[in-house]
Short mmCIF file of C-alpha atoms in Angstrom, two decimals:
data_model
loop_
_atom_site.label_atom_id
_atom_site.label_comp_id
_atom_site.label_asym_id
_atom_site.label_seq_id
_atom_site.Cartn_x
_atom_site.Cartn_y
_atom_site.Cartn_z
CA MET A 386 -26.08 -107.41 13.70
CA ILE A 387 -25.83 -104.56 16.22
CA GLY A 388 -23.28 -106.52 18.24
CA ALA A 389 -21.15 -107.06 15.13
CA TRP A 390 -21.11 -103.33 14.39
CA VAL A 391 -20.21 -102.51 18.00
CA ARG A 392 -17.28 -104.96 17.83
CA ARG A 393 -16.14 -103.54 14.51
CA LEU A 394 -16.36 -99.87 15.45
CA ALA A 395 -15.41 -99.96 19.15
CA TRP A 396 -13.84 -103.23 20.23
CA ARG A 397 -11.50 -103.96 17.32
CA PRO A 398 -9.58 -100.65 17.70
CA LEU A 399 -9.25 -101.37 21.44
CA GLU A 400 -7.86 -104.84 20.68
CA ALA A 401 -5.20 -103.33 18.46
CA ALA A 402 -4.36 -100.74 21.12
CA PHE A 403 -4.06 -103.38 23.85
CA ARG A 404 -1.63 -105.40 21.71
CA ARG A 405 0.57 -102.43 20.81
CA THR A 406 0.46 -100.63 24.15
CA PRO A 407 -1.15 -102.70 26.92
CA LEU A 408 -3.09 -100.62 29.40
CA VAL A 409 -1.69 -102.45 32.41
CA PRO A 410 1.92 -102.77 33.59
CA LEU A 411 3.98 -105.66 32.28
CA ARG A 412 7.00 -107.17 33.95
CA ALA A 413 9.22 -110.03 32.83
CA GLN A 414 10.84 -112.31 35.39
CA VAL A 415 13.57 -114.67 34.24
CA THR A 416 14.49 -117.59 36.48
CA GLU A 417 16.57 -120.74 36.01
CA PRO A 418 14.74 -123.48 37.93
CA VAL A 419 17.32 -126.06 36.80
CA PRO A 420 20.53 -125.66 34.79
CA GLY A 421 19.69 -125.46 31.10
CA VAL A 422 16.11 -124.20 31.54
CA LEU A 423 15.08 -120.55 31.65
CA CYS A 424 11.53 -119.64 32.64
CA ILE A 425 10.30 -116.29 31.27
CA ARG A 426 7.18 -115.21 33.16
CA ILE A 427 5.40 -112.04 32.08
CA ASP A 428 2.56 -110.73 34.18
CA ASN A 429 -0.45 -108.55 33.44
CA LEU A 430 -2.53 -107.08 36.28
CA VAL A 431 -5.86 -107.96 34.67
CA THR A 432 -4.91 -111.58 34.05
CA LYS A 433 -3.47 -111.97 37.52
CA ALA A 434 -6.58 -110.47 39.12
CA VAL A 435 -8.88 -112.82 37.23
CA SER A 436 -6.62 -115.75 38.04
CA ARG A 437 -7.00 -115.07 41.75
CA LEU A 438 -10.65 -116.02 41.32
CA GLY A 439 -10.25 -118.90 38.88
CA GLY A 440 -6.70 -120.06 39.45
CA GLY A 441 -3.95 -121.13 37.13
CA TYR A 442 -3.61 -118.43 34.47
CA ASP A 443 -1.37 -115.96 36.29
CA TYR A 444 1.42 -115.53 33.75
CA SER A 445 2.35 -115.63 30.10
CA VAL A 446 5.14 -118.21 30.18
CA SER A 447 7.80 -119.36 27.76
CA TYR A 448 10.51 -121.87 28.61
CA VAL A 449 13.90 -121.68 26.89
CA ILE A 450 15.84 -124.94 26.95
CA ASP A 451 19.59 -125.04 26.23
CA ARG A 452 19.24 -121.61 24.59
CA ALA A 453 17.86 -123.44 21.54
CA LEU A 454 14.28 -124.60 22.12
CA ILE A 455 11.26 -122.58 23.26
CA VAL A 456 8.19 -124.26 24.73
CA ASP A 457 5.12 -122.06 24.14
CA THR A 458 5.24 -118.42 23.09
CA GLY A 459 2.66 -116.99 25.48
CA PHE A 460 -0.15 -114.45 25.43
CA PRO A 461 -0.30 -112.11 22.41
CA TRP A 462 -0.23 -109.07 24.71
CA ALA A 463 3.21 -110.15 25.95
CA ARG A 464 4.82 -109.91 22.51
CA GLN A 465 6.91 -106.77 23.02
CA CYS A 466 8.06 -107.80 26.47
CA LEU A 467 9.02 -111.32 25.34
CA ASP A 468 10.89 -109.96 22.32
CA GLN A 469 12.83 -107.47 24.44
CA THR A 470 13.64 -110.09 27.07
CA LEU A 471 15.03 -112.56 24.53
CA LYS A 472 17.15 -109.85 22.94
CA ARG A 473 18.42 -108.75 26.34
CA LEU A 474 19.42 -112.35 27.06
CA GLY A 475 21.22 -112.47 23.71
CA MET A 476 19.27 -115.40 22.35
CA GLY A 477 16.83 -113.96 19.82
CA ALA A 478 18.71 -115.50 16.89
CA ALA A 479 19.85 -118.60 18.80
CA ILE A 480 16.43 -120.26 18.95
CA THR A 481 16.24 -123.15 16.49
CA ALA A 482 12.84 -124.65 17.38
CA VAL A 483 9.55 -123.73 19.04
CA VAL A 484 7.03 -126.24 20.41
CA ASN A 485 3.41 -125.26 21.04
CA THR A 486 1.87 -127.57 23.62
CA HIS A 487 -1.57 -126.83 22.08
CA HIS A 488 -3.34 -124.26 19.93
CA HIS A 489 -4.82 -121.94 22.57
CA GLU A 490 -3.79 -118.33 22.01
CA ASP A 491 -2.04 -118.02 25.37
CA HIS A 492 0.43 -120.64 24.10
CA VAL A 493 0.87 -119.66 20.45
CA GLY A 494 0.33 -115.91 20.71
CA ASN A 495 3.85 -114.87 19.73
CA ASN A 496 4.78 -117.58 17.25
CA ASP A 497 5.23 -114.92 14.61
CA LEU A 498 8.31 -113.66 16.45
CA PHE A 499 10.08 -116.89 15.45
CA ALA A 500 8.28 -118.37 12.46
CA ALA A 501 10.65 -116.98 9.81
CA THR A 502 13.84 -118.42 11.31
CA THR A 503 12.90 -121.49 13.36
CA ALA A 504 11.11 -124.82 13.11
CA LEU A 505 7.67 -124.35 14.66
CA TYR A 506 6.07 -127.59 15.91
CA ALA A 507 2.61 -128.57 17.14
CA HIS A 508 0.37 -131.62 17.17
CA PRO A 509 -1.27 -132.24 13.77
CA LEU A 510 -4.70 -131.47 15.27
CA ALA A 511 -3.45 -127.97 16.15
CA LEU A 512 -2.04 -126.94 12.78
CA ALA A 513 -5.17 -125.57 11.11
CA GLU A 514 -6.21 -123.58 14.18
CA ILE A 515 -2.73 -122.07 14.55
CA ARG A 516 -2.67 -121.12 10.86
CA TYR A 517 -6.27 -119.84 10.68
CA PRO A 518 -7.46 -118.96 14.21
CA SER A 519 -11.21 -119.23 14.80
CA GLU A 520 -13.24 -116.29 16.00
CA ARG A 521 -12.76 -115.98 19.76
CA ALA A 522 -15.15 -114.91 22.49
CA TRP A 523 -14.67 -111.23 23.34
CA TYR A 524 -13.16 -111.83 26.78
CA ARG A 525 -10.33 -113.92 25.31
CA ASN A 526 -9.26 -111.02 23.11
CA PHE A 527 -9.27 -108.79 26.19
CA MET A 528 -7.47 -111.16 28.58
CA PHE A 529 -5.10 -112.85 26.16
CA GLY A 530 -4.92 -110.51 23.18
CA PRO A 531 -6.07 -110.97 19.57
CA PRO A 532 -5.02 -114.31 18.05
CA THR A 533 -2.13 -114.31 15.59
CA SER A 534 -1.56 -116.55 12.59
CA SER A 535 1.54 -118.69 12.06
CA ARG A 536 2.44 -121.80 10.10
CA ALA A 537 3.45 -124.78 12.23
CA ARG A 538 4.53 -128.23 11.12
CA PRO A 539 3.60 -131.64 12.62
CA ILE A 540 5.67 -132.35 15.69
CA PRO A 541 7.92 -135.44 15.38
CA GLU A 542 8.14 -138.20 17.98
CA THR A 543 11.20 -136.53 19.52
CA VAL A 544 12.57 -132.99 19.63
CA SER A 545 16.26 -132.25 20.21
CA THR A 546 18.07 -129.19 21.54
CA GLY A 547 21.44 -130.56 20.46
CA GLU A 548 22.17 -131.44 24.09
CA ARG A 549 18.99 -133.24 25.09
CA ILE A 550 16.33 -135.29 23.32
CA PHE A 551 12.70 -134.88 24.40
CA THR A 552 9.98 -137.46 23.88
CA VAL A 553 6.70 -135.98 22.66
CA LEU A 554 3.68 -137.25 24.61
CA HIS A 555 0.17 -136.79 23.22
CA THR A 556 -1.84 -135.86 26.32
CA PRO A 557 -5.39 -134.88 25.29
CA GLY A 558 -7.96 -133.68 27.81
CA HIS A 559 -7.55 -129.96 28.24
CA SER A 560 -7.68 -129.90 24.43
CA PRO A 561 -7.56 -132.66 21.81
CA ASP A 562 -4.20 -131.48 20.44
CA HIS A 563 -2.35 -131.18 23.74
CA VAL A 564 1.22 -132.48 24.02
CA CYS A 565 3.86 -132.60 26.76
CA LEU A 566 7.63 -132.87 26.36
CA TYR A 567 9.48 -135.40 28.51
CA GLU A 568 13.24 -135.80 28.91
CA PRO A 569 13.71 -139.23 30.55
CA SER A 570 17.32 -138.97 31.73
CA GLU A 571 16.64 -135.72 33.62
CA GLY A 572 13.01 -136.55 34.41
CA TRP A 573 11.90 -133.19 33.04
CA LEU A 574 8.23 -132.75 32.12
CA PHE A 575 7.12 -129.65 30.22
CA SER A 576 3.46 -130.11 30.97
CA GLY A 577 1.65 -127.35 29.08
CA ASP A 578 -1.86 -127.15 30.55
CA LEU A 579 -1.95 -130.74 31.75
CA TYR A 580 -2.06 -129.40 35.31
CA ILE A 581 -2.97 -125.64 35.37
CA ALA A 582 -4.45 -125.99 38.87
CA ALA A 583 -5.62 -129.01 40.83
CA ASP A 584 -9.26 -128.03 41.15
CA ILE A 585 -10.08 -125.79 38.19
CA ASP A 586 -13.43 -127.05 36.93
CA SER A 587 -14.50 -124.57 34.22
CA GLN A 588 -13.13 -125.37 30.78
CA LEU A 589 -13.78 -124.69 27.11
CA ARG A 590 -16.21 -126.80 25.09
CA GLU A 591 -13.45 -129.03 23.67
CA VAL A 592 -12.47 -130.43 27.09
CA ASP A 593 -12.46 -134.21 27.51
CA GLY A 594 -12.45 -135.22 31.17
CA PRO A 595 -11.93 -138.98 30.68
CA ALA A 596 -9.04 -138.36 28.27
CA TRP A 597 -7.53 -135.90 30.76
CA ILE A 598 -7.57 -138.58 33.45
CA ARG A 599 -5.86 -141.05 31.12
CA SER A 600 -3.22 -138.47 30.18
CA LEU A 601 -2.48 -137.75 33.83
CA GLU A 602 -2.15 -141.46 34.57
CA GLN A 603 0.19 -141.86 31.59
CA VAL A 604 2.45 -139.09 32.86
CA ILE A 605 2.32 -140.13 36.54
CA ALA A 606 3.54 -143.59 35.48
CA LEU A 607 6.70 -141.98 34.07
CA ARG A 608 7.56 -140.63 37.54
CA PRO A 609 8.89 -137.25 36.34
CA ARG A 610 11.28 -135.51 38.70
CA CYS A 611 10.68 -131.92 37.53
CA LEU A 612 7.55 -130.22 36.24
CA PHE A 613 7.39 -127.01 34.21
CA ASP A 614 3.80 -125.80 33.94
CA ALA A 615 2.76 -123.47 31.11
CA HIS A 616 1.52 -120.78 33.49
CA GLY A 617 4.51 -120.51 35.77
CA LEU A 618 4.55 -123.33 38.31
CA THR A 619 7.92 -125.08 38.46
CA LEU A 620 8.65 -128.06 40.70
CA THR A 621 12.05 -129.69 40.99
CA ASP A 622 11.47 -132.71 43.23
CA ALA A 623 9.72 -135.92 42.25
CA GLU A 624 7.55 -136.12 45.36
CA SER A 625 5.95 -132.72 44.75
CA VAL A 626 5.41 -133.48 41.06
CA GLU A 627 3.67 -136.76 41.84
CA GLU A 628 1.59 -135.09 44.54
CA ILE A 629 0.11 -132.35 42.34
CA LEU A 630 -0.49 -134.59 39.32
CA THR A 631 -2.17 -137.18 41.54
CA ARG A 632 -4.28 -134.47 43.18
CA LYS A 633 -5.40 -133.27 39.75
CA ARG A 634 -6.25 -136.79 38.63
CA ASP A 635 -8.15 -137.52 41.84
CA PHE A 636 -10.12 -134.27 41.49
CA LEU A 637 -11.25 -135.29 38.01
CA LEU A 638 -12.01 -138.83 39.17
CA GLY A 639 -14.14 -137.35 41.94
CA LEU A 640 -16.12 -135.29 39.44
CA GLN A 641 -16.54 -138.36 37.25
CA GLY A 642 -17.93 -140.29 40.21
CA ARG A 643 -20.37 -137.48 41.05
CA VAL A 644 -21.58 -137.41 37.45
CA ARG A 645 -22.31 -141.14 37.60
CA GLU A 646 -24.21 -140.64 40.85
CA ALA A 647 -26.25 -137.82 39.37
CA GLU A 648 -27.33 -139.88 36.37
CA ALA A 649 -29.50 -142.05 38.61
CA THR A 650 -31.97 -139.23 39.28
CA ALA A 651 -31.15 -136.21 37.10
CA ARG A 652 -33.54 -135.40 34.24
CA SER A 653 -31.36 -132.82 32.49
CA LEU A 654 -27.77 -131.74 32.03
CA ALA A 655 -28.43 -128.74 34.26
CA GLU A 656 -29.57 -131.06 37.06
CA VAL A 657 -26.40 -133.14 36.70
CA VAL A 658 -24.28 -129.98 36.99
CA ALA A 659 -26.28 -128.85 40.04
CA PHE A 660 -25.76 -132.24 41.71
CA VAL A 661 -22.02 -132.36 40.99
CA PHE A 662 -21.40 -128.76 42.11
CA ASP A 663 -23.77 -128.37 45.05
CA GLN A 664 -21.78 -125.83 47.08
CA LYS A 665 -23.81 -123.21 48.93
CA SER A 666 -22.52 -119.89 47.64
CA ALA A 667 -23.84 -116.76 45.98
CA VAL A 668 -21.78 -117.34 42.83
CA ASN A 669 -23.03 -120.91 42.58
CA HIS A 670 -26.65 -119.77 42.73
CA LEU A 671 -26.15 -116.83 40.37
CA SER A 672 -24.46 -119.08 37.79
CA PHE A 673 -26.96 -121.95 38.24
CA HIS A 674 -24.06 -124.03 39.58
CA ASP A 675 -21.99 -123.38 36.46
CA GLY A 676 -19.25 -121.38 38.22
CA TRP A 677 -18.09 -117.77 38.25
CA LEU A 678 -16.10 -118.23 35.02
CA ALA A 679 -19.36 -119.07 33.23
CA LEU A 680 -20.76 -115.76 34.45
CA LEU A 681 -17.67 -113.87 33.34
CA THR A 682 -17.33 -115.52 29.93
CA GLY A 683 -20.94 -116.00 28.89
CA SER A 684 -20.52 -119.77 29.46
CA ASP A 685 -17.63 -120.02 26.98
CA MET A 686 -15.72 -121.51 29.92
CA SER A 687 -18.00 -123.49 32.18
CA ARG A 688 -18.40 -126.51 34.39
CA THR A 689 -21.08 -127.80 32.04
CA HIS A 690 -18.50 -128.56 29.33
CA LEU A 691 -16.50 -130.78 31.69
CA VAL A 692 -19.62 -132.56 32.96
CA ARG A 693 -20.84 -133.12 29.41
CA SER A 694 -17.55 -134.80 28.51
CA PHE A 695 -18.00 -137.33 31.31
CA LEU A 696 -21.59 -137.97 30.20
CA ALA A 697 -20.37 -138.52 26.64
CA GLN A 698 -18.07 -141.25 27.90
CA GLU A 699 -20.96 -142.91 29.73
CA THR A 700 -23.04 -142.84 26.54
CA ASP A 701 -20.20 -144.29 24.46
CA GLU A 702 -19.61 -147.08 26.96
CA THR A 703 -23.33 -147.93 27.08
CA GLN A 704 -23.59 -148.08 23.29
CA HIS A 705 -20.44 -150.21 23.10
CA HIS A 706 -21.82 -152.60 25.73
CA HIS A 707 -25.17 -153.01 23.98
CA GLY A 708 -23.42 -153.47 20.66
CA GLN A 709 -21.46 -156.50 21.89
CA PRO A 710 -22.59 -159.92 20.67
CA GLN A 711 -24.30 -161.94 23.36
#
């Protein structure tokens, strides 16, 4: 009760102030990693500082393809900067479609800039959350900005810019509603948060490690030649793309193997986490092996969620095995 009143009287006005006039400098960088693709990266000192510790969330990023299609609309705090950048580039009214790779607020935060004039697409599992955002943990409102509401429609099997046709790939793992866009003739992969960083181990409760591995294997098999990550990494040679996606997959496979090892002796979920993440460090001990992001976010993002998803797979497989006719 007291916490609710504190949020209402103190935090909510700050949220509104951060969105209208962020308290840290913003800067938009526009690059063209390949002809036809513009990458708009907007930085925020707080987000970049936190990312140095956790990795992967350095920028609010939107990709503009053929001056017609936008992939992800970025952090809510980047709204004014994104709007000004698009107008400066002369393409505010030229955008005909927006694709959200998933429902997290750092990917849908500025949908309302486009919703009145463009087709806004997302996976069906994302639609309700984009329309009616759930209550977020306090740190997400601070780092990303307050969630905004917009009305998306189910994404079709392909999305066209008029010049190129993209295949929509359902790639769950980071979230159940995650999608990537793939253009086969160019080998372009707009990967959302499929990658983020090779070794980031703290995730939200909805993470599904086994599904993430399968999604990575699905994409690796396509042999994409260019990768456009939703937080600013762009790679334009096939060897580098395969290397980082394989590294990510192997990292998750390694965790999965450690979880299976731990099950032989562990008596609790906490013991499994301690076995899997047994590094000797102050942060590891302070967080009970759950990682510094668990300390920072009150365990909203934690290693435990990822470990639990691997354990859930083991339970499902065991039940399936015992349910088979002999």
